[in-house]
CSV table of C-alpha atoms and ligand atoms in Angstrom, one decimal:
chain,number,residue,atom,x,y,z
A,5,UNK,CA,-15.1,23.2,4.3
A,6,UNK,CA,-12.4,22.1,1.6
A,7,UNK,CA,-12.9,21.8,-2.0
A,8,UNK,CA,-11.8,18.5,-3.4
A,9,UNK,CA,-10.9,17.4,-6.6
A,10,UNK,CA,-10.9,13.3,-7.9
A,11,UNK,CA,-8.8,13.4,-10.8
A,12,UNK,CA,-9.1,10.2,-12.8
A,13,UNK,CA,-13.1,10.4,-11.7
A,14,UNK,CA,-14.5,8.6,-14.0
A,15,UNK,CA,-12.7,5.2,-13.7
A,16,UNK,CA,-13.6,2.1,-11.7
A,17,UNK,CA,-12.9,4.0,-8.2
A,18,UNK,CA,-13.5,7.4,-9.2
A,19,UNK,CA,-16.8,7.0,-9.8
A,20,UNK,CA,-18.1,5.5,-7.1
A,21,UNK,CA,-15.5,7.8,-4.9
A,22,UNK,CA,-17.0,11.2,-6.7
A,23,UNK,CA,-20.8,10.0,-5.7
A,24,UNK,CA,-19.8,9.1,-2.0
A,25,UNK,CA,-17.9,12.6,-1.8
A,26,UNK,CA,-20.8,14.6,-3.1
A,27,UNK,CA,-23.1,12.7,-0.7
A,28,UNK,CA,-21.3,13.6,2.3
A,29,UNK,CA,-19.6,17.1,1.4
A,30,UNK,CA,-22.0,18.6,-0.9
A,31,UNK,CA,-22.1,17.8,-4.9
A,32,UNK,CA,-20.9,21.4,-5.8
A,33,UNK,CA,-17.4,20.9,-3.3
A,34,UNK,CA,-16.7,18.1,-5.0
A,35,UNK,CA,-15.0,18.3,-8.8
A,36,UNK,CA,-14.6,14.9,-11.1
A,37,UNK,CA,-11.8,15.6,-13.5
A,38,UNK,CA,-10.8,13.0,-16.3
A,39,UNK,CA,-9.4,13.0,-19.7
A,40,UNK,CA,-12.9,12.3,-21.0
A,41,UNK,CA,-14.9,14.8,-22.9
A,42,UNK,CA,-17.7,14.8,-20.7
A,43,UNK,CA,-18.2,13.0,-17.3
A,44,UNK,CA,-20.9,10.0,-17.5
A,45,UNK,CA,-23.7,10.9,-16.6
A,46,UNK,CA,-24.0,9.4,-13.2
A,47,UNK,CA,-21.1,12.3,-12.6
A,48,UNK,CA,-23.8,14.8,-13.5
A,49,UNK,CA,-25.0,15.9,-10.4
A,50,UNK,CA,-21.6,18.3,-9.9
A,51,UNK,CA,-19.1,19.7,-11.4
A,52,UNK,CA,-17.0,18.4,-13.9
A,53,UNK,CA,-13.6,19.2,-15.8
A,54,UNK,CA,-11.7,18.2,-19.0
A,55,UNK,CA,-8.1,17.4,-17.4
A,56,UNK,CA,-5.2,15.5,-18.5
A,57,UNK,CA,-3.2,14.7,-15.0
A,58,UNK,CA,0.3,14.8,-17.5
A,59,UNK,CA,-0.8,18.7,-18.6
A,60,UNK,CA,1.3,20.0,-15.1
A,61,UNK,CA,0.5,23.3,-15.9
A,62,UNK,CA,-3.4,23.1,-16.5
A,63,UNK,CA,-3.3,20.7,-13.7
A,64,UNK,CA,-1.9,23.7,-11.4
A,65,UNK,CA,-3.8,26.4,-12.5
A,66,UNK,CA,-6.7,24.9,-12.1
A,67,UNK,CA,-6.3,23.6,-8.4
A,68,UNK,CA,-4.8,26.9,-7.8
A,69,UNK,CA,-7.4,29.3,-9.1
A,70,UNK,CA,-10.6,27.3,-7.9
A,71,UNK,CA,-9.1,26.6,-4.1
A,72,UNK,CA,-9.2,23.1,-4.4
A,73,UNK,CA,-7.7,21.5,-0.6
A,74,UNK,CA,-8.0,18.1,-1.5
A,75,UNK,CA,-7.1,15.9,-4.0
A,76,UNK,CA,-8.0,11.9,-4.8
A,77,UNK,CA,-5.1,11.4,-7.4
A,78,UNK,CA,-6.9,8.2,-9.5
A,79,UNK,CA,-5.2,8.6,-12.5
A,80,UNK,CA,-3.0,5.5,-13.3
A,81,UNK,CA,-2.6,2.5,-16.0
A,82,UNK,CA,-3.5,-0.9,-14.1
A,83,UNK,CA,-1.0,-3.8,-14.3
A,84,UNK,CA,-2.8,-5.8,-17.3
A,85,UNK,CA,-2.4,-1.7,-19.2
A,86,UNK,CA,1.0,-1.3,-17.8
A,87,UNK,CA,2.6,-4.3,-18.9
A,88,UNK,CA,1.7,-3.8,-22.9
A,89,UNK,CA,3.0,0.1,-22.6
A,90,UNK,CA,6.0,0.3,-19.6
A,91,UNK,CA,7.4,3.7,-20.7
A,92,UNK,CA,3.6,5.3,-20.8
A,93,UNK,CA,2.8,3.9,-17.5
A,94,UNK,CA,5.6,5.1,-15.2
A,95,UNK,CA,5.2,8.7,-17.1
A,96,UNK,CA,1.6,8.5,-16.1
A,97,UNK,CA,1.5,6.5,-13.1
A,98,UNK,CA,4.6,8.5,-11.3
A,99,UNK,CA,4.4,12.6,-13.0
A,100,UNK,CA,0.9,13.1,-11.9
A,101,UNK,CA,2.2,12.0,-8.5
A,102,UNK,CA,4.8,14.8,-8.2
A,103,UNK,CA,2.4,17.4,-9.8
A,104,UNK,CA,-0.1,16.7,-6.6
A,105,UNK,CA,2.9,16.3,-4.1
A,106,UNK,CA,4.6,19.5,-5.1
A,107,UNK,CA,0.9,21.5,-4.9
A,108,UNK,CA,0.8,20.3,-1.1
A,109,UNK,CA,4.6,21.0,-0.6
A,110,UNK,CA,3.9,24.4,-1.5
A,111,UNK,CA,0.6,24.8,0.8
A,112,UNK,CA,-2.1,24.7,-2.0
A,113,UNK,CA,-3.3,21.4,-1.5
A,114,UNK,CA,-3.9,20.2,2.4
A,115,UNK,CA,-4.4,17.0,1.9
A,116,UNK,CA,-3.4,14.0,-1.0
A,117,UNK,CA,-4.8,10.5,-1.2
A,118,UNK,CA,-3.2,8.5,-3.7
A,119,UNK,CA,-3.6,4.8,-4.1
A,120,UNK,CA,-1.4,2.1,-4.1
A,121,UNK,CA,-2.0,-1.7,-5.0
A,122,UNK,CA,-1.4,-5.0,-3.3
A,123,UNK,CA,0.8,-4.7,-6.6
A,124,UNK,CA,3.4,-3.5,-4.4
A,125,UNK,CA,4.2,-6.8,-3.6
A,126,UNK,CA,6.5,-9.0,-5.7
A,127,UNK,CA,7.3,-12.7,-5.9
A,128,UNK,CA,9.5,-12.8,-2.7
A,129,UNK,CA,7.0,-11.6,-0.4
A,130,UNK,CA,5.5,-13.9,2.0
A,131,UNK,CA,2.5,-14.7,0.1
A,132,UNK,CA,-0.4,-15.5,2.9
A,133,UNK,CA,-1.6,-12.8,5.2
A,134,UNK,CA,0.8,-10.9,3.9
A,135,UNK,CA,2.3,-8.2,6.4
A,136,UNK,CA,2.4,-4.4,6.2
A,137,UNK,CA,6.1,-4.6,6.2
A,138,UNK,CA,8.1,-7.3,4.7
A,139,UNK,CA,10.1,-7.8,1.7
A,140,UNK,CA,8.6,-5.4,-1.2
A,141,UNK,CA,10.3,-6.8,-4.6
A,142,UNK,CA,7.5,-6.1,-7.7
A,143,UNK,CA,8.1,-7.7,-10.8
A,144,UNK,CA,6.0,-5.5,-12.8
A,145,UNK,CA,5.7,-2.1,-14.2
A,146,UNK,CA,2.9,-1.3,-12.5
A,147,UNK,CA,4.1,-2.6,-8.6
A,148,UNK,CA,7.4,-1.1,-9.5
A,149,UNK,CA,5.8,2.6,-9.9
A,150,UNK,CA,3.2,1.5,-7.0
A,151,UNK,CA,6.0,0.5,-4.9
A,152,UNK,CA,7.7,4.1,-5.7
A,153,UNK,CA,4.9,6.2,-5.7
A,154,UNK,CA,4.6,4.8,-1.6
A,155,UNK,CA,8.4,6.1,-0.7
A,156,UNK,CA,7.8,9.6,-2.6
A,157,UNK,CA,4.4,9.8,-0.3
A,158,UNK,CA,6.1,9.2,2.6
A,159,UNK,CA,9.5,11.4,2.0
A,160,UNK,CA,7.3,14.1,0.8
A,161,UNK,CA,5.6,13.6,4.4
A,162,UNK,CA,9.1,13.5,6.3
A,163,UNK,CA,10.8,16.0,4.4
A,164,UNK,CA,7.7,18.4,3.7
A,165,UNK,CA,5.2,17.5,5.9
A,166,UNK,CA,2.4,16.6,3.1
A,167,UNK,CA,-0.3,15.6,4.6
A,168,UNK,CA,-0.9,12.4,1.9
A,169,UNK,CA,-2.7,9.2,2.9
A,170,UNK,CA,-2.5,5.8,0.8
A,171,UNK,CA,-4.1,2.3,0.5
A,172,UNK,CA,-2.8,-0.6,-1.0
A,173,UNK,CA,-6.0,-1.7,-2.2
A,174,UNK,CA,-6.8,-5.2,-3.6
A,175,UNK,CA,-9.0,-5.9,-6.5
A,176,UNK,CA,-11.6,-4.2,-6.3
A,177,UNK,CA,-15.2,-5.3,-7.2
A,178,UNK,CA,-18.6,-3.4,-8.1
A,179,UNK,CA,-21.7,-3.9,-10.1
A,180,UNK,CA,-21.9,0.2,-10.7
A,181,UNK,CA,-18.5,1.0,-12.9
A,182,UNK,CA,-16.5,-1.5,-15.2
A,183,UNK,CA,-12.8,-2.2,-14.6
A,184,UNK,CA,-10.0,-0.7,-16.0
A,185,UNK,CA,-7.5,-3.3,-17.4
A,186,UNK,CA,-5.8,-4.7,-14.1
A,187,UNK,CA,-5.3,-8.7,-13.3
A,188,UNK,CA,-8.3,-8.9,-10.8
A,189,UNK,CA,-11.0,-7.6,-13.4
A,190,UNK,CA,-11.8,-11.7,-13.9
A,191,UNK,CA,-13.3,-11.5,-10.7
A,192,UNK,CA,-15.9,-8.6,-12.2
A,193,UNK,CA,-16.3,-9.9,-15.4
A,194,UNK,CA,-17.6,-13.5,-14.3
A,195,UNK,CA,-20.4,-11.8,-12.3
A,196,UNK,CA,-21.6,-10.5,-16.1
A,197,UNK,CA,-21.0,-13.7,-17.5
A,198,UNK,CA,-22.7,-15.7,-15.3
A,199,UNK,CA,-26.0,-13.5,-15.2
A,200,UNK,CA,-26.2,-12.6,-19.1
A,201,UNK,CA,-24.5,-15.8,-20.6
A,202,UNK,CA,-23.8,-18.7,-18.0
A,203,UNK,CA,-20.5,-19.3,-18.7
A,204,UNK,CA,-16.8,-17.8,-18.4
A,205,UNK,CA,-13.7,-18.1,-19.6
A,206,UNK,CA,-11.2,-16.9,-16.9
A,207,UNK,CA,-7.7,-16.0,-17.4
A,208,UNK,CA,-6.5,-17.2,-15.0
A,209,UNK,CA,-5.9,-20.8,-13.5
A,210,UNK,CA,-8.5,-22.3,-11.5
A,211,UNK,CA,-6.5,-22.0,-7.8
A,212,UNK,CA,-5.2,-18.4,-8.3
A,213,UNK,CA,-6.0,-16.8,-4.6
A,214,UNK,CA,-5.8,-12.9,-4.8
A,215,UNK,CA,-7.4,-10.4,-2.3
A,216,UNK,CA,-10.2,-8.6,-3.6
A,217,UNK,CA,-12.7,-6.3,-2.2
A,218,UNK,CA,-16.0,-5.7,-2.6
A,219,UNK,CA,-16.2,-1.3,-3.7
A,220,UNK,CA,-18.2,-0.3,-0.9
A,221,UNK,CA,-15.7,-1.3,1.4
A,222,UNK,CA,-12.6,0.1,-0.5
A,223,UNK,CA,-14.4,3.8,-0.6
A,224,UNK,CA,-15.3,3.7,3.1
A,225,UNK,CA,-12.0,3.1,3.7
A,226,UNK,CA,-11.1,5.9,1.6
A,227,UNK,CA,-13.3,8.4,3.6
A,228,UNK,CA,-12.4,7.3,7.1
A,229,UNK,CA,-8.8,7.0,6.1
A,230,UNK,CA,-8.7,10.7,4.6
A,231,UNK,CA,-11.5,12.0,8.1
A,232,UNK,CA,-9.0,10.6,10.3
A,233,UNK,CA,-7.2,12.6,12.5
A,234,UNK,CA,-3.7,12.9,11.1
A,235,UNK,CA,-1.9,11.9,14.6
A,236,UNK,CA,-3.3,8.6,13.9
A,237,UNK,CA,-1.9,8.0,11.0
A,238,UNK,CA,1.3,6.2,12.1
A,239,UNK,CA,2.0,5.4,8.0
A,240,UNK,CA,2.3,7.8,5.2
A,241,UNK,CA,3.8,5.2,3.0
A,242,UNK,CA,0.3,2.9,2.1
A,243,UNK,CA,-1.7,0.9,4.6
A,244,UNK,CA,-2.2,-2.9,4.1
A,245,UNK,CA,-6.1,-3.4,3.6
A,246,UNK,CA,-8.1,-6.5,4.1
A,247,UNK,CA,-11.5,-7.2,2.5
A,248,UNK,CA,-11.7,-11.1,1.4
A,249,UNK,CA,-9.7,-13.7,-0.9
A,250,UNK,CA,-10.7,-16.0,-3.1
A,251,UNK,CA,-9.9,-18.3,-6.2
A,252,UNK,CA,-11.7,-18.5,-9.4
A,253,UNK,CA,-12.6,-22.1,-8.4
A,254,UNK,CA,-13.8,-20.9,-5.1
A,255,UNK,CA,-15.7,-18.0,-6.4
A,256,UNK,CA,-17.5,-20.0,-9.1
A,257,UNK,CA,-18.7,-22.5,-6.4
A,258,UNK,CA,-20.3,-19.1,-4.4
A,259,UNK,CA,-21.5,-17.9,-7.6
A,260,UNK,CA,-23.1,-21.6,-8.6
A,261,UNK,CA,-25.2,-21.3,-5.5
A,262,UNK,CA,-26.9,-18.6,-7.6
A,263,UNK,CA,-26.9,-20.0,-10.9
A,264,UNK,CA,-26.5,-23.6,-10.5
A,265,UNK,CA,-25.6,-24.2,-14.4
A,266,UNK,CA,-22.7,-21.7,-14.2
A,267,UNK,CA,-19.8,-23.4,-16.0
A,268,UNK,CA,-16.4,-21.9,-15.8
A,269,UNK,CA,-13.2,-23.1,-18.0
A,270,UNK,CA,-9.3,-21.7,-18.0
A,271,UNK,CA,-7.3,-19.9,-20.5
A,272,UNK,CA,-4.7,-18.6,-18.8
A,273,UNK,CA,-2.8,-15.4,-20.7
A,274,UNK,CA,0.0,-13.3,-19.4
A,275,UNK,CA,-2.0,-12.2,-16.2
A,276,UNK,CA,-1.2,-15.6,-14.7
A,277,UNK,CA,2.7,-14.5,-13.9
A,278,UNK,CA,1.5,-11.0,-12.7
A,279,UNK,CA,-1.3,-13.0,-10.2
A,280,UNK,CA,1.5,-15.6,-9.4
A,281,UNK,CA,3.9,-12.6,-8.3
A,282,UNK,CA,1.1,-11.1,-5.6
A,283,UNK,CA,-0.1,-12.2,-2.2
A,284,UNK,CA,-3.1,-14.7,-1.6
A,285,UNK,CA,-4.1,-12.6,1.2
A,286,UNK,CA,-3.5,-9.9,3.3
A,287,UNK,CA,-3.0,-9.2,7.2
A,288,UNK,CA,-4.5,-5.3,7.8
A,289,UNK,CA,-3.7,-5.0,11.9
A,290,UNK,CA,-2.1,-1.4,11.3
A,291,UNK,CA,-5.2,0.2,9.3
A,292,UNK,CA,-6.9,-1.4,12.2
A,293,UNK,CA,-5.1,-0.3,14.7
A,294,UNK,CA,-4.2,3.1,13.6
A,295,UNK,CA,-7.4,4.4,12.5
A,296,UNK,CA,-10.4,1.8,13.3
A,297,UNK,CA,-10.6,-0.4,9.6
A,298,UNK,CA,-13.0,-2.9,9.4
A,299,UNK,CA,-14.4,-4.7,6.4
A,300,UNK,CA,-17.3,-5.2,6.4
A,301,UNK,CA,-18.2,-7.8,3.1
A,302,UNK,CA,-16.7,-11.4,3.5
A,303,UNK,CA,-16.6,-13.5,-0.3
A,304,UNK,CA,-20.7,-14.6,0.2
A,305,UNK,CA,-21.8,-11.1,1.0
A,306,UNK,CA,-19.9,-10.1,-1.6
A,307,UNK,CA,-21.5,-12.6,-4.6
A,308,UNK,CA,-24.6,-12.3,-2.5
A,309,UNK,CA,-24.9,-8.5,-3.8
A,310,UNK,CA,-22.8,-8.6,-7.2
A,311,UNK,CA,-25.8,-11.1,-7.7
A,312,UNK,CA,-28.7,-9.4,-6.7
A,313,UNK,CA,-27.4,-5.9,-8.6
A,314,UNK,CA,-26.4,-7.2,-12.0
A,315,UNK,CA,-29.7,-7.9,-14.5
B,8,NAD,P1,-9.6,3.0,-14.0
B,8,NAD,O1,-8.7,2.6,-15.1
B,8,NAD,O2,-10.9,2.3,-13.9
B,8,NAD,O3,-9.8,4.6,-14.0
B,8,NAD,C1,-8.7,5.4,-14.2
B,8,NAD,C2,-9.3,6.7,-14.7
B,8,NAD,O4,-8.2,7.6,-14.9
B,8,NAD,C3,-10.0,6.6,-16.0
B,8,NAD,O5,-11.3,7.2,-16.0
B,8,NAD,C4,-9.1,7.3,-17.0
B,8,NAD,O6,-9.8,7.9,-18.1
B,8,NAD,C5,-8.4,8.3,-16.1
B,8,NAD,N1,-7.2,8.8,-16.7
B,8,NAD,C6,-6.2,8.0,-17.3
B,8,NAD,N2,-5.2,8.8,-17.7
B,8,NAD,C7,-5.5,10.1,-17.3
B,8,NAD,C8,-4.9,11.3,-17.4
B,8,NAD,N3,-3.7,11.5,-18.0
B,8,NAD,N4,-5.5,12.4,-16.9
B,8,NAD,C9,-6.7,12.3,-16.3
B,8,NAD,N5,-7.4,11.1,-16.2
B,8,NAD,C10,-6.8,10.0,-16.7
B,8,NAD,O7,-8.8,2.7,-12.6
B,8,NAD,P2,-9.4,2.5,-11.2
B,8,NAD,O8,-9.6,1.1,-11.0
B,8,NAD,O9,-10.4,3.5,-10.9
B,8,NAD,O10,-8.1,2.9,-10.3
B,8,NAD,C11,-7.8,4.1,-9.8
B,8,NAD,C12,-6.6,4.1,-9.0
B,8,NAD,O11,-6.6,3.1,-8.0
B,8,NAD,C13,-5.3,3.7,-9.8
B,8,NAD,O12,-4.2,4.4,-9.3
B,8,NAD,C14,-5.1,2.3,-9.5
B,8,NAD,O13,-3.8,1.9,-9.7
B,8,NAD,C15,-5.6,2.2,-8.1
B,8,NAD,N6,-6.0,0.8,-7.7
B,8,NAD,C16,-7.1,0.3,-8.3
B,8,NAD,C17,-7.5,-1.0,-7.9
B,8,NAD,C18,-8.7,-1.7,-8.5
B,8,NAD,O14,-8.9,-2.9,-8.3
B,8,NAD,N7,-9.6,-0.9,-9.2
B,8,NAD,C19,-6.7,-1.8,-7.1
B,8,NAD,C20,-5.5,-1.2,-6.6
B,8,NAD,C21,-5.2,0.1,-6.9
B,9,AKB,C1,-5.0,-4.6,-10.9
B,9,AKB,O1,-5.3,-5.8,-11.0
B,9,AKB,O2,-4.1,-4.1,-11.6
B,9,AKB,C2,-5.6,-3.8,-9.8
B,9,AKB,C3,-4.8,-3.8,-8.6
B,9,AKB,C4,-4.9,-4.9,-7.6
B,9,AKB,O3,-4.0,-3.0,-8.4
B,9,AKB,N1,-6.9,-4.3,-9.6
């Protein structure tokens, strides 16, 4: 039985990813490392460690001296982030990469999961059902080291034989853990709204289709992608995943079934171009194929439970 490590645990992901990993593996196998202090305290249940992913060497030692197999690498500025500090996010978003990459080149790690974004898209790409291989031009920061961070994943594979396994997730959406500064996090934040207050003010314009996912889904997919057995995965670069896709118009309508007074209005900021640049939705036949995907929350059953879990 491995020992696995989530660095960047105590994000949007990680910390739903750390409780699903201590559930099934045990919570002592399973370390949450961040650059916080102290974990939150839903992260109590296991171990936890102070760890900056740009500190290489502490980063090393660490995996090294405590036999750590696998590593979630979570670690990363979101686009919305990215886009106010370029230089800071392509240090972050790209050195903890080859810090991970180069512990499983050298047989320390056995196994990498690293995400990538639907970010890796750009404004050429066809934009509906968007396929897993088609023209990949990202107009921001955050796609570009996405985009990159998928051909150093797969050369490392080719050249190495790293054994590293990659989503391009959508937005991701959960009632447990806040977002983390990305373009998508409107599609949280309304949820909040719309329970505490009744009202939103969304940045972005009222037809703005993006493909979002409800969490459960995403770290499901996580797990089966990382149990599968590694002839069956036919793409170490990032695999296309699928959960729903909406518009802020469409989700408010969903969401008015709930609260009938819900009133939304538009302000839209500098997210707009980023949304503008990424697919409306996305065609997932390979993670399908290759290792069995299937999502299971459409956009009702996702309102349905954002809902019902947010007092
Ligand atoms: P998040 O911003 O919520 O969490 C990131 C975590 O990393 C934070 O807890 C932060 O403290 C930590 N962190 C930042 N710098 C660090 C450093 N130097 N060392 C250690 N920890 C550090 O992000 P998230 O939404 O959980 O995303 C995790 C990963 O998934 C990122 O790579 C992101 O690009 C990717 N992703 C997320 C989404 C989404 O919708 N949430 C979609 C696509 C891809
Ligand atoms: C973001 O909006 O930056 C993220 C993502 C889709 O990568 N949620």
């Amino acid at each position: 039985m491995s020992k696995i490590m989530v660095l960047g645990s105590c994000g949007q992901i990680g910390t739903e990813l750390v409780l699903a990993l201590r559930n099934k593996f045990g919570a002592n196998m399973v370390f949450a490392a961040d650059l916080h202090q102290e974990a939150p305290q839903i992260l109590n249940n296991g171990p936890y460690i102070q760890l900056d992913a740009l500190e290489k060497q502490k980063v090393r030692t660490f995996i090294i001296d405590n036999k750590i197999e696998q590593v979630y690498l979570l670690a990363a500025l979101l686009s919305a982030t990215a886009e106010k500090n370029p230089d800071f996010a392509w240090k972050l978003n790209m050195e903890g990469l080859f810090t991970i990459l180069d512990l499983a080149k050298e047989g320390y790690i056995k196994k990498v999961f690293w995400p990538s974004s639907i970010a890796v898209f750009g404004p050429t790409t066809p934009a509906d059902k968007t396929p897993q291989h088609t023209i990949m031009e990202p107009s921001t920061v955050y796609g570009i080291s996405k985009q990159a961070g998928e051909r150093w994943c797969e050369y490392y594979h080719n050249k190495f034989g790293v054994d590293v396994r990659s989503i391009r997730y959508p937005g991701l959406i959960s009632y447990k853990s806040p977002p983390g500064g990305g373009t998508t996090d409107y599609a949280v934040d309304i949820f909040f709204k719309a329970k505490s207050v009744g009202n939103f003010t969304c940045f972005l314009s009222a037809d703005t289709a993006l493909p979002m996912m409800f969490m459960d889904d995403a770290i499901r997919g996580t797990i089966e992608l990382m149990e599968a057995p590694a002839e069956n995965i036919k793409i170490r670069s990032a695999y296309n995943l699928a959960g729903c896709s909406f518009t802020p118009a469409e989700l408010t309508a969903e969401i008015k079934l709930f609260v009938p007074n819900f009133h939304i209005d538009y302000q839209p900021d500098y997210r707009q171009a980023i949304a503008d640049s990424w697919p409306n939705s996305i065609d997932d036949s390979h993670a399908q194929k290759d290792w069995g995907w299937k999502a299971q929350y459409d956009t009702k059953a996702l309102v349905k439970v954002m809902m019902e879990n947010i007092h």
